[in-house]
Amino acid sequence: MPDVIGWIWSHTALVGRTAQEHAILSAVALLLVLATSLPLGFGLARTGRPATLVVAAANTLRTVPSLALLVIMLPILGTGFLPSVVALTLYGLPAVLLNTIVGLREVDADVVEAARGQGLSEAQILRDVTIPLALPVILAGIRTAAVQIVSAATLAVFIGGGGLGELISSGLALMDMAQLTAGALLVALFAIATELTLGTLQRSFARRFGAPA
């Protein structure tokens, strides 16, 4: 078993830099996913055929491997941070978009009608009824997208995006098992921490609003 802890301890500057790159890359991609998929999901939740077409396109996008998306960006945007972020955004977008549409559509129509009967405006119904009830499902999509992005960001190194994948690729090139294992371990810990944090948040909202986690 390679001395992973010893390697990390003796390369703290490299680990810190690549971890920071990985975190920034993942965070920016996730923010872009939220900024695009949430408004789109809210807009499509009450439509018919347009939503069906978008859902079909999103499901198709989910089948494309993350490395393929990254490679597709090469002739379009070149190498570096921007193409990596764009590819990761496209990779994470379907999960949030689909869960937003599903979550909003699954809100009980009788509950909405009851709120409307009490004199609430459409804006109040959306804010106080629809969004809280749909939020656990939406958060499940965000959690899935976040873990996918954190994991896929490991491959961004192949198009100059940096991140913890640099430790893995360098470890492979140098046949340095300690470096390779350290990179893989750090990515796994990053993904697990993301899953646990967002999973806890999702369950908290589910308990608060009486929705399934």
PDB file of C-alpha atoms in Angstrom:
ATOM      1  CA  MET A   1       0.000   0.000   0.000  1.00  0.00           C
ATOM      2  CA  PRO A   2       1.574   3.311  -1.048  1.00  0.00           C
ATOM      3  CA  ASP A   3       2.221   5.946   1.599  1.00  0.00           C
ATOM      4  CA  VAL A   4      -0.678   8.171   0.526  1.00  0.00           C
ATOM      5  CA  ILE A   5      -0.804  10.305   3.661  1.00  0.00           C
ATOM      6  CA  GLY A   6       2.938  10.860   3.518  1.00  0.00           C
ATOM      7  CA  TRP A   7       2.728  11.876  -0.131  1.00  0.00           C
ATOM      8  CA  ILE A   8      -0.097  14.338   0.548  1.00  0.00           C
ATOM      9  CA  TRP A   9       1.784  15.786   3.525  1.00  0.00           C
ATOM     10  CA  SER A  10       4.922  16.350   1.459  1.00  0.00           C
ATOM     11  CA  HIS A  11       3.003  17.891  -1.473  1.00  0.00           C
ATOM     12  CA  THR A  12       0.552  20.149   0.341  1.00  0.00           C
ATOM     13  CA  ALA A  13       1.030  23.057  -2.084  1.00  0.00           C
ATOM     14  CA  LEU A  14       0.220  20.896  -5.112  1.00  0.00           C
ATOM     15  CA  VAL A  15      -2.712  19.239  -3.364  1.00  0.00           C
ATOM     16  CA  GLY A  16      -4.045  22.599  -2.211  1.00  0.00           C
ATOM     17  CA  ARG A  17      -3.809  24.133  -5.682  1.00  0.00           C
ATOM     18  CA  THR A  18      -5.452  21.230  -7.483  1.00  0.00           C
ATOM     19  CA  ALA A  19      -8.161  20.906  -4.828  1.00  0.00           C
ATOM     20  CA  GLN A  20      -8.925  24.623  -5.154  1.00  0.00           C
ATOM     21  CA  GLU A  21      -9.103  24.309  -8.951  1.00  0.00           C
ATOM     22  CA  HIS A  22     -11.405  21.320  -8.615  1.00  0.00           C
ATOM     23  CA  ALA A  23     -13.686  23.123  -6.164  1.00  0.00           C
ATOM     24  CA  ILE A  24     -13.917  26.279  -8.287  1.00  0.00           C
ATOM     25  CA  LEU A  25     -14.530  24.314 -11.479  1.00  0.00           C
ATOM     26  CA  SER A  26     -17.266  22.253  -9.835  1.00  0.00           C
ATOM     27  CA  ALA A  27     -18.894  25.215  -8.086  1.00  0.00           C
ATOM     28  CA  VAL A  28     -19.025  27.397 -11.204  1.00  0.00           C
ATOM     29  CA  ALA A  29     -20.463  24.546 -13.277  1.00  0.00           C
ATOM     30  CA  LEU A  30     -23.114  23.796 -10.631  1.00  0.00           C
ATOM     31  CA  LEU A  31     -24.086  27.468 -10.351  1.00  0.00           C
ATOM     32  CA  LEU A  32     -24.495  27.642 -14.131  1.00  0.00           C
ATOM     33  CA  VAL A  33     -26.612  24.483 -14.009  1.00  0.00           C
ATOM     34  CA  LEU A  34     -28.886  26.066 -11.403  1.00  0.00           C
ATOM     35  CA  ALA A  35     -29.058  29.381 -13.264  1.00  0.00           C
ATOM     36  CA  THR A  36     -30.206  27.674 -16.464  1.00  0.00           C
ATOM     37  CA  SER A  37     -32.126  24.551 -15.470  1.00  0.00           C
ATOM     38  CA  LEU A  38     -34.244  25.964 -12.633  1.00  0.00           C
ATOM     39  CA  PRO A  39     -35.866  28.805 -14.636  1.00  0.00           C
ATOM     40  CA  LEU A  40     -36.250  26.497 -17.627  1.00  0.00           C
ATOM     41  CA  GLY A  41     -37.796  23.792 -15.472  1.00  0.00           C
ATOM     42  CA  PHE A  42     -40.263  26.220 -13.889  1.00  0.00           C
ATOM     43  CA  GLY A  43     -41.214  27.517 -17.307  1.00  0.00           C
ATOM     44  CA  LEU A  44     -41.719  24.066 -18.810  1.00  0.00           C
ATOM     45  CA  ALA A  45     -43.463  22.389 -15.871  1.00  0.00           C
ATOM     46  CA  ARG A  46     -46.911  23.568 -16.967  1.00  0.00           C
ATOM     47  CA  THR A  47     -46.461  23.169 -20.712  1.00  0.00           C
ATOM     48  CA  GLY A  48     -47.239  20.186 -22.900  1.00  0.00           C
ATOM     49  CA  ARG A  49     -45.328  19.333 -26.054  1.00  0.00           C
ATOM     50  CA  PRO A  50     -42.425  21.782 -25.540  1.00  0.00           C
ATOM     51  CA  ALA A  51     -41.685  20.174 -22.183  1.00  0.00           C
ATOM     52  CA  THR A  52     -41.862  16.707 -23.738  1.00  0.00           C
ATOM     53  CA  LEU A  53     -39.317  17.682 -26.385  1.00  0.00           C
ATOM     54  CA  VAL A  54     -36.958  19.251 -23.838  1.00  0.00           C
ATOM     55  CA  VAL A  55     -37.248  16.236 -21.533  1.00  0.00           C
ATOM     56  CA  ALA A  56     -36.416  13.940 -24.460  1.00  0.00           C
ATOM     57  CA  ALA A  57     -33.379  16.080 -25.317  1.00  0.00           C
ATOM     58  CA  ALA A  58     -32.261  16.110 -21.670  1.00  0.00           C
ATOM     59  CA  ASN A  59     -32.580  12.335 -21.424  1.00  0.00           C
ATOM     60  CA  THR A  60     -30.503  12.000 -24.585  1.00  0.00           C
ATOM     61  CA  LEU A  61     -27.844  14.295 -23.135  1.00  0.00           C
ATOM     62  CA  ARG A  62     -27.662  12.099 -20.027  1.00  0.00           C
ATOM     63  CA  THR A  63     -26.448   9.200 -22.153  1.00  0.00           C
ATOM     64  CA  VAL A  64     -23.400  11.108 -23.414  1.00  0.00           C
ATOM     65  CA  PRO A  65     -20.261  10.223 -21.386  1.00  0.00           C
ATOM     66  CA  SER A  66     -18.632  13.110 -19.549  1.00  0.00           C
ATOM     67  CA  LEU A  67     -15.301  12.574 -21.326  1.00  0.00           C
ATOM     68  CA  ALA A  68     -17.071  12.789 -24.691  1.00  0.00           C
ATOM     69  CA  LEU A  69     -18.582  16.157 -23.735  1.00  0.00           C
ATOM     70  CA  LEU A  70     -15.161  17.419 -22.697  1.00  0.00           C
ATOM     71  CA  VAL A  71     -13.587  16.269 -25.963  1.00  0.00           C
ATOM     72  CA  ILE A  72     -16.415  17.855 -27.995  1.00  0.00           C
ATOM     73  CA  MET A  73     -15.521  21.206 -26.428  1.00  0.00           C
ATOM     74  CA  LEU A  74     -11.940  21.048 -27.752  1.00  0.00           C
ATOM     75  CA  PRO A  75     -12.587  22.151 -31.369  1.00  0.00           C
ATOM     76  CA  ILE A  76     -15.257  24.629 -30.235  1.00  0.00           C
ATOM     77  CA  LEU A  77     -13.708  26.405 -27.244  1.00  0.00           C
ATOM     78  CA  GLY A  78     -10.170  25.062 -27.131  1.00  0.00           C
ATOM     79  CA  THR A  79      -8.562  24.071 -23.851  1.00  0.00           C
ATOM     80  CA  GLY A  80      -8.657  25.463 -20.345  1.00  0.00           C
ATOM     81  CA  PHE A  81     -11.206  26.514 -17.759  1.00  0.00           C
ATOM     82  CA  LEU A  82     -14.040  27.698 -20.040  1.00  0.00           C
ATOM     83  CA  PRO A  83     -14.540  24.533 -22.116  1.00  0.00           C
ATOM     84  CA  SER A  84     -14.306  22.449 -18.950  1.00  0.00           C
ATOM     85  CA  VAL A  85     -17.029  24.499 -17.251  1.00  0.00           C
ATOM     86  CA  VAL A  86     -19.290  24.388 -20.314  1.00  0.00           C
ATOM     87  CA  ALA A  87     -18.934  20.606 -20.630  1.00  0.00           C
ATOM     88  CA  LEU A  88     -19.577  20.041 -16.917  1.00  0.00           C
ATOM     89  CA  THR A  89     -22.598  22.349 -17.044  1.00  0.00           C
ATOM     90  CA  LEU A  90     -24.083  20.362 -19.921  1.00  0.00           C
ATOM     91  CA  TYR A  91     -23.337  17.166 -18.022  1.00  0.00           C
ATOM     92  CA  GLY A  92     -25.090  18.283 -14.835  1.00  0.00           C
ATOM     93  CA  LEU A  93     -28.023  20.145 -16.393  1.00  0.00           C
ATOM     94  CA  PRO A  94     -30.366  17.188 -17.173  1.00  0.00           C
ATOM     95  CA  ALA A  95     -30.632  15.978 -13.561  1.00  0.00           C
ATOM     96  CA  VAL A  96     -31.753  19.351 -12.199  1.00  0.00           C
ATOM     97  CA  LEU A  97     -33.981  20.183 -15.167  1.00  0.00           C
ATOM     98  CA  LEU A  98     -35.829  16.866 -15.122  1.00  0.00           C
ATOM     99  CA  ASN A  99     -36.279  16.838 -11.344  1.00  0.00           C
ATOM    100  CA  THR A 100     -37.543  20.412 -11.384  1.00  0.00           C
ATOM    101  CA  ILE A 101     -40.189  19.547 -13.968  1.00  0.00           C
ATOM    102  CA  VAL A 102     -41.163  16.325 -12.176  1.00  0.00           C
ATOM    103  CA  GLY A 103     -41.205  17.949  -8.736  1.00  0.00           C
ATOM    104  CA  LEU A 104     -43.481  20.782  -9.822  1.00  0.00           C
ATOM    105  CA  ARG A 105     -45.801  18.464 -11.735  1.00  0.00           C
ATOM    106  CA  GLU A 106     -46.156  16.112  -8.770  1.00  0.00           C
ATOM    107  CA  VAL A 107     -47.509  18.811  -6.447  1.00  0.00           C
ATOM    108  CA  ASP A 108     -51.064  17.789  -5.540  1.00  0.00           C
ATOM    109  CA  ALA A 109     -53.526  19.845  -7.584  1.00  0.00           C
ATOM    110  CA  ASP A 110     -56.049  19.685  -4.718  1.00  0.00           C
ATOM    111  CA  VAL A 111     -53.567  21.401  -2.411  1.00  0.00           C
ATOM    112  CA  VAL A 112     -53.042  24.153  -4.970  1.00  0.00           C
ATOM    113  CA  GLU A 113     -56.794  24.580  -5.426  1.00  0.00           C
ATOM    114  CA  ALA A 114     -57.281  24.747  -1.661  1.00  0.00           C
ATOM    115  CA  ALA A 115     -54.676  27.507  -1.444  1.00  0.00           C
ATOM    116  CA  ARG A 116     -56.345  29.324  -4.315  1.00  0.00           C
ATOM    117  CA  GLY A 117     -59.694  28.979  -2.553  1.00  0.00           C
ATOM    118  CA  GLN A 118     -58.222  30.678   0.514  1.00  0.00           C
ATOM    119  CA  GLY A 119     -57.520  33.740  -1.591  1.00  0.00           C
ATOM    120  CA  LEU A 120     -53.800  33.293  -2.223  1.00  0.00           C
ATOM    121  CA  SER A 121     -52.474  34.873  -5.396  1.00  0.00           C
ATOM    122  CA  GLU A 122     -50.648  32.772  -7.983  1.00  0.00           C
ATOM    123  CA  ALA A 123     -47.333  34.226  -6.815  1.00  0.00           C
ATOM    124  CA  GLN A 124     -48.148  33.339  -3.194  1.00  0.00           C
ATOM    125  CA  ILE A 125     -49.188  29.821  -4.186  1.00  0.00           C
ATOM    126  CA  LEU A 126     -45.914  29.355  -6.042  1.00  0.00           C
ATOM    127  CA  ARG A 127     -43.854  30.711  -3.146  1.00  0.00           C
ATOM    128  CA  ASP A 128     -45.714  29.183  -0.200  1.00  0.00           C
ATOM    129  CA  VAL A 129     -47.148  25.948  -1.613  1.00  0.00           C
ATOM    130  CA  THR A 130     -45.711  24.743  -4.903  1.00  0.00           C
ATOM    131  CA  ILE A 131     -42.007  25.404  -4.364  1.00  0.00           C
ATOM    132  CA  PRO A 132     -41.845  24.043  -0.779  1.00  0.00           C
ATOM    133  CA  LEU A 133     -43.610  20.820  -1.810  1.00  0.00           C
ATOM    134  CA  ALA A 134     -41.461  20.383  -4.921  1.00  0.00           C
ATOM    135  CA  LEU A 135     -38.198  21.353  -3.220  1.00  0.00           C
ATOM    136  CA  PRO A 136     -37.143  17.892  -1.949  1.00  0.00           C
ATOM    137  CA  VAL A 137     -37.407  16.468  -5.485  1.00  0.00           C
ATOM    138  CA  ILE A 138     -35.562  19.467  -6.927  1.00  0.00           C
ATOM    139  CA  LEU A 139     -32.847  19.112  -4.283  1.00  0.00           C
ATOM    140  CA  ALA A 140     -32.475  15.439  -5.208  1.00  0.00           C
ATOM    141  CA  GLY A 141     -31.694  16.549  -8.746  1.00  0.00           C
ATOM    142  CA  ILE A 142     -29.230  19.146  -7.497  1.00  0.00           C
ATOM    143  CA  ARG A 143     -27.529  16.523  -5.331  1.00  0.00           C
ATOM    144  CA  THR A 144     -27.219  14.144  -8.275  1.00  0.00           C
ATOM    145  CA  ALA A 145     -25.883  16.881 -10.550  1.00  0.00           C
ATOM    146  CA  ALA A 146     -23.376  18.071  -7.945  1.00  0.00           C
ATOM    147  CA  VAL A 147     -21.907  14.598  -7.417  1.00  0.00           C
ATOM    148  CA  GLN A 148     -21.788  14.014 -11.184  1.00  0.00           C
ATOM    149  CA  ILE A 149     -19.982  17.313 -11.723  1.00  0.00           C
ATOM    150  CA  VAL A 150     -17.473  16.743  -8.907  1.00  0.00           C
ATOM    151  CA  SER A 151     -16.679  13.284 -10.265  1.00  0.00           C
ATOM    152  CA  ALA A 152     -16.534  14.328 -13.929  1.00  0.00           C
ATOM    153  CA  ALA A 153     -14.344  17.340 -13.121  1.00  0.00           C
ATOM    154  CA  THR A 154     -11.552  14.813 -12.600  1.00  0.00           C
ATOM    155  CA  LEU A 155     -11.413  14.423 -16.393  1.00  0.00           C
ATOM    156  CA  ALA A 156     -11.102  18.169 -17.030  1.00  0.00           C
ATOM    157  CA  VAL A 157      -7.328  17.798 -16.806  1.00  0.00           C
ATOM    158  CA  PHE A 158      -7.352  16.217 -20.276  1.00  0.00           C
ATOM    159  CA  ILE A 159      -8.466  19.525 -21.843  1.00  0.00           C
ATOM    160  CA  GLY A 160      -6.397  21.776 -19.603  1.00  0.00           C
ATOM    161  CA  GLY A 161      -9.044  22.368 -16.944  1.00  0.00           C
ATOM    162  CA  GLY A 162      -6.827  21.409 -14.016  1.00  0.00           C
ATOM    163  CA  GLY A 163      -8.250  19.993 -10.809  1.00  0.00           C
ATOM    164  CA  LEU A 164      -7.513  16.865  -8.823  1.00  0.00           C
ATOM    165  CA  GLY A 165      -7.388  14.865 -12.035  1.00  0.00           C
ATOM    166  CA  GLU A 166      -3.898  16.321 -12.456  1.00  0.00           C
ATOM    167  CA  LEU A 167      -2.691  14.172  -9.558  1.00  0.00           C
ATOM    168  CA  ILE A 168      -4.184  11.063 -11.128  1.00  0.00           C
ATOM    169  CA  SER A 169      -2.872  11.707 -14.646  1.00  0.00           C
ATOM    170  CA  SER A 170       0.594  12.613 -13.363  1.00  0.00           C
ATOM    171  CA  GLY A 171       0.601   9.567 -11.107  1.00  0.00           C
ATOM    172  CA  LEU A 172      -0.213   7.365 -14.084  1.00  0.00           C
ATOM    173  CA  ALA A 173       2.448   8.987 -16.257  1.00  0.00           C
ATOM    174  CA  LEU A 174       5.122   8.666 -13.573  1.00  0.00           C
ATOM    175  CA  MET A 175       3.879   5.285 -12.295  1.00  0.00           C
ATOM    176  CA  ASP A 176       3.740   6.924  -8.876  1.00  0.00           C
ATOM    177  CA  MET A 177       1.131   4.841  -7.053  1.00  0.00           C
ATOM    178  CA  ALA A 178       1.139   7.112  -3.994  1.00  0.00           C
ATOM    179  CA  GLN A 179       0.274  10.159  -6.105  1.00  0.00           C
ATOM    180  CA  LEU A 180      -2.283   8.221  -8.156  1.00  0.00           C
ATOM    181  CA  THR A 181      -3.990   6.857  -5.045  1.00  0.00           C
ATOM    182  CA  ALA A 182      -3.916  10.244  -3.340  1.00  0.00           C
ATOM    183  CA  GLY A 183      -5.675  11.863  -6.284  1.00  0.00           C
ATOM    184  CA  ALA A 184      -8.325   9.146  -6.467  1.00  0.00           C
ATOM    185  CA  LEU A 185      -8.877   9.283  -2.703  1.00  0.00           C
ATOM    186  CA  LEU A 186      -9.272  13.063  -2.647  1.00  0.00           C
ATOM    187  CA  VAL A 187     -11.788  12.990  -5.505  1.00  0.00           C
ATOM    188  CA  ALA A 188     -13.753  10.260  -3.735  1.00  0.00           C
ATOM    189  CA  LEU A 189     -13.771  12.217  -0.463  1.00  0.00           C
ATOM    190  CA  PHE A 190     -14.865  15.361  -2.315  1.00  0.00           C
ATOM    191  CA  ALA A 191     -17.759  13.497  -3.960  1.00  0.00           C
ATOM    192  CA  ILE A 192     -18.799  11.797  -0.713  1.00  0.00           C
ATOM    193  CA  ALA A 193     -18.749  15.101   1.190  1.00  0.00           C
ATOM    194  CA  THR A 194     -20.901  16.680  -1.520  1.00  0.00           C
ATOM    195  CA  GLU A 195     -23.362  13.772  -1.419  1.00  0.00           C
ATOM    196  CA  LEU A 196     -23.631  13.803   2.380  1.00  0.00           C
ATOM    197  CA  THR A 197     -24.045  17.578   2.625  1.00  0.00           C
ATOM    198  CA  LEU A 198     -26.742  17.871  -0.024  1.00  0.00           C
ATOM    199  CA  GLY A 199     -28.404  14.639   1.101  1.00  0.00           C
ATOM    200  CA  THR A 200     -28.741  16.030   4.618  1.00  0.00           C
ATOM    201  CA  LEU A 201     -30.183  19.255   3.221  1.00  0.00           C
ATOM    202  CA  GLN A 202     -32.671  17.339   1.087  1.00  0.00           C
ATOM    203  CA  ARG A 203     -33.868  15.213   4.014  1.00  0.00           C
ATOM    204  CA  SER A 204     -34.179  18.308   6.178  1.00  0.00           C
ATOM    205  CA  PHE A 205     -36.529  19.951   3.691  1.00  0.00           C
ATOM    206  CA  ALA A 206     -38.435  16.693   3.207  1.00  0.00           C
ATOM    207  CA  ARG A 207     -39.098  16.427   6.956  1.00  0.00           C
ATOM    208  CA  ARG A 208     -40.025  20.082   7.188  1.00  0.00           C
ATOM    209  CA  PHE A 209     -42.637  19.926   4.436  1.00  0.00           C
ATOM    210  CA  GLY A 210     -43.742  16.336   4.890  1.00  0.00           C
ATOM    211  CA  ALA A 211     -42.507  15.226   1.487  1.00  0.00           C
ATOM    212  CA  PRO A 212     -40.677  11.965   0.691  1.00  0.00           C
ATOM    213  CA  ALA A 213     -36.868  12.206   0.811  1.00  0.00           C
TER     214      ALA A 213
END
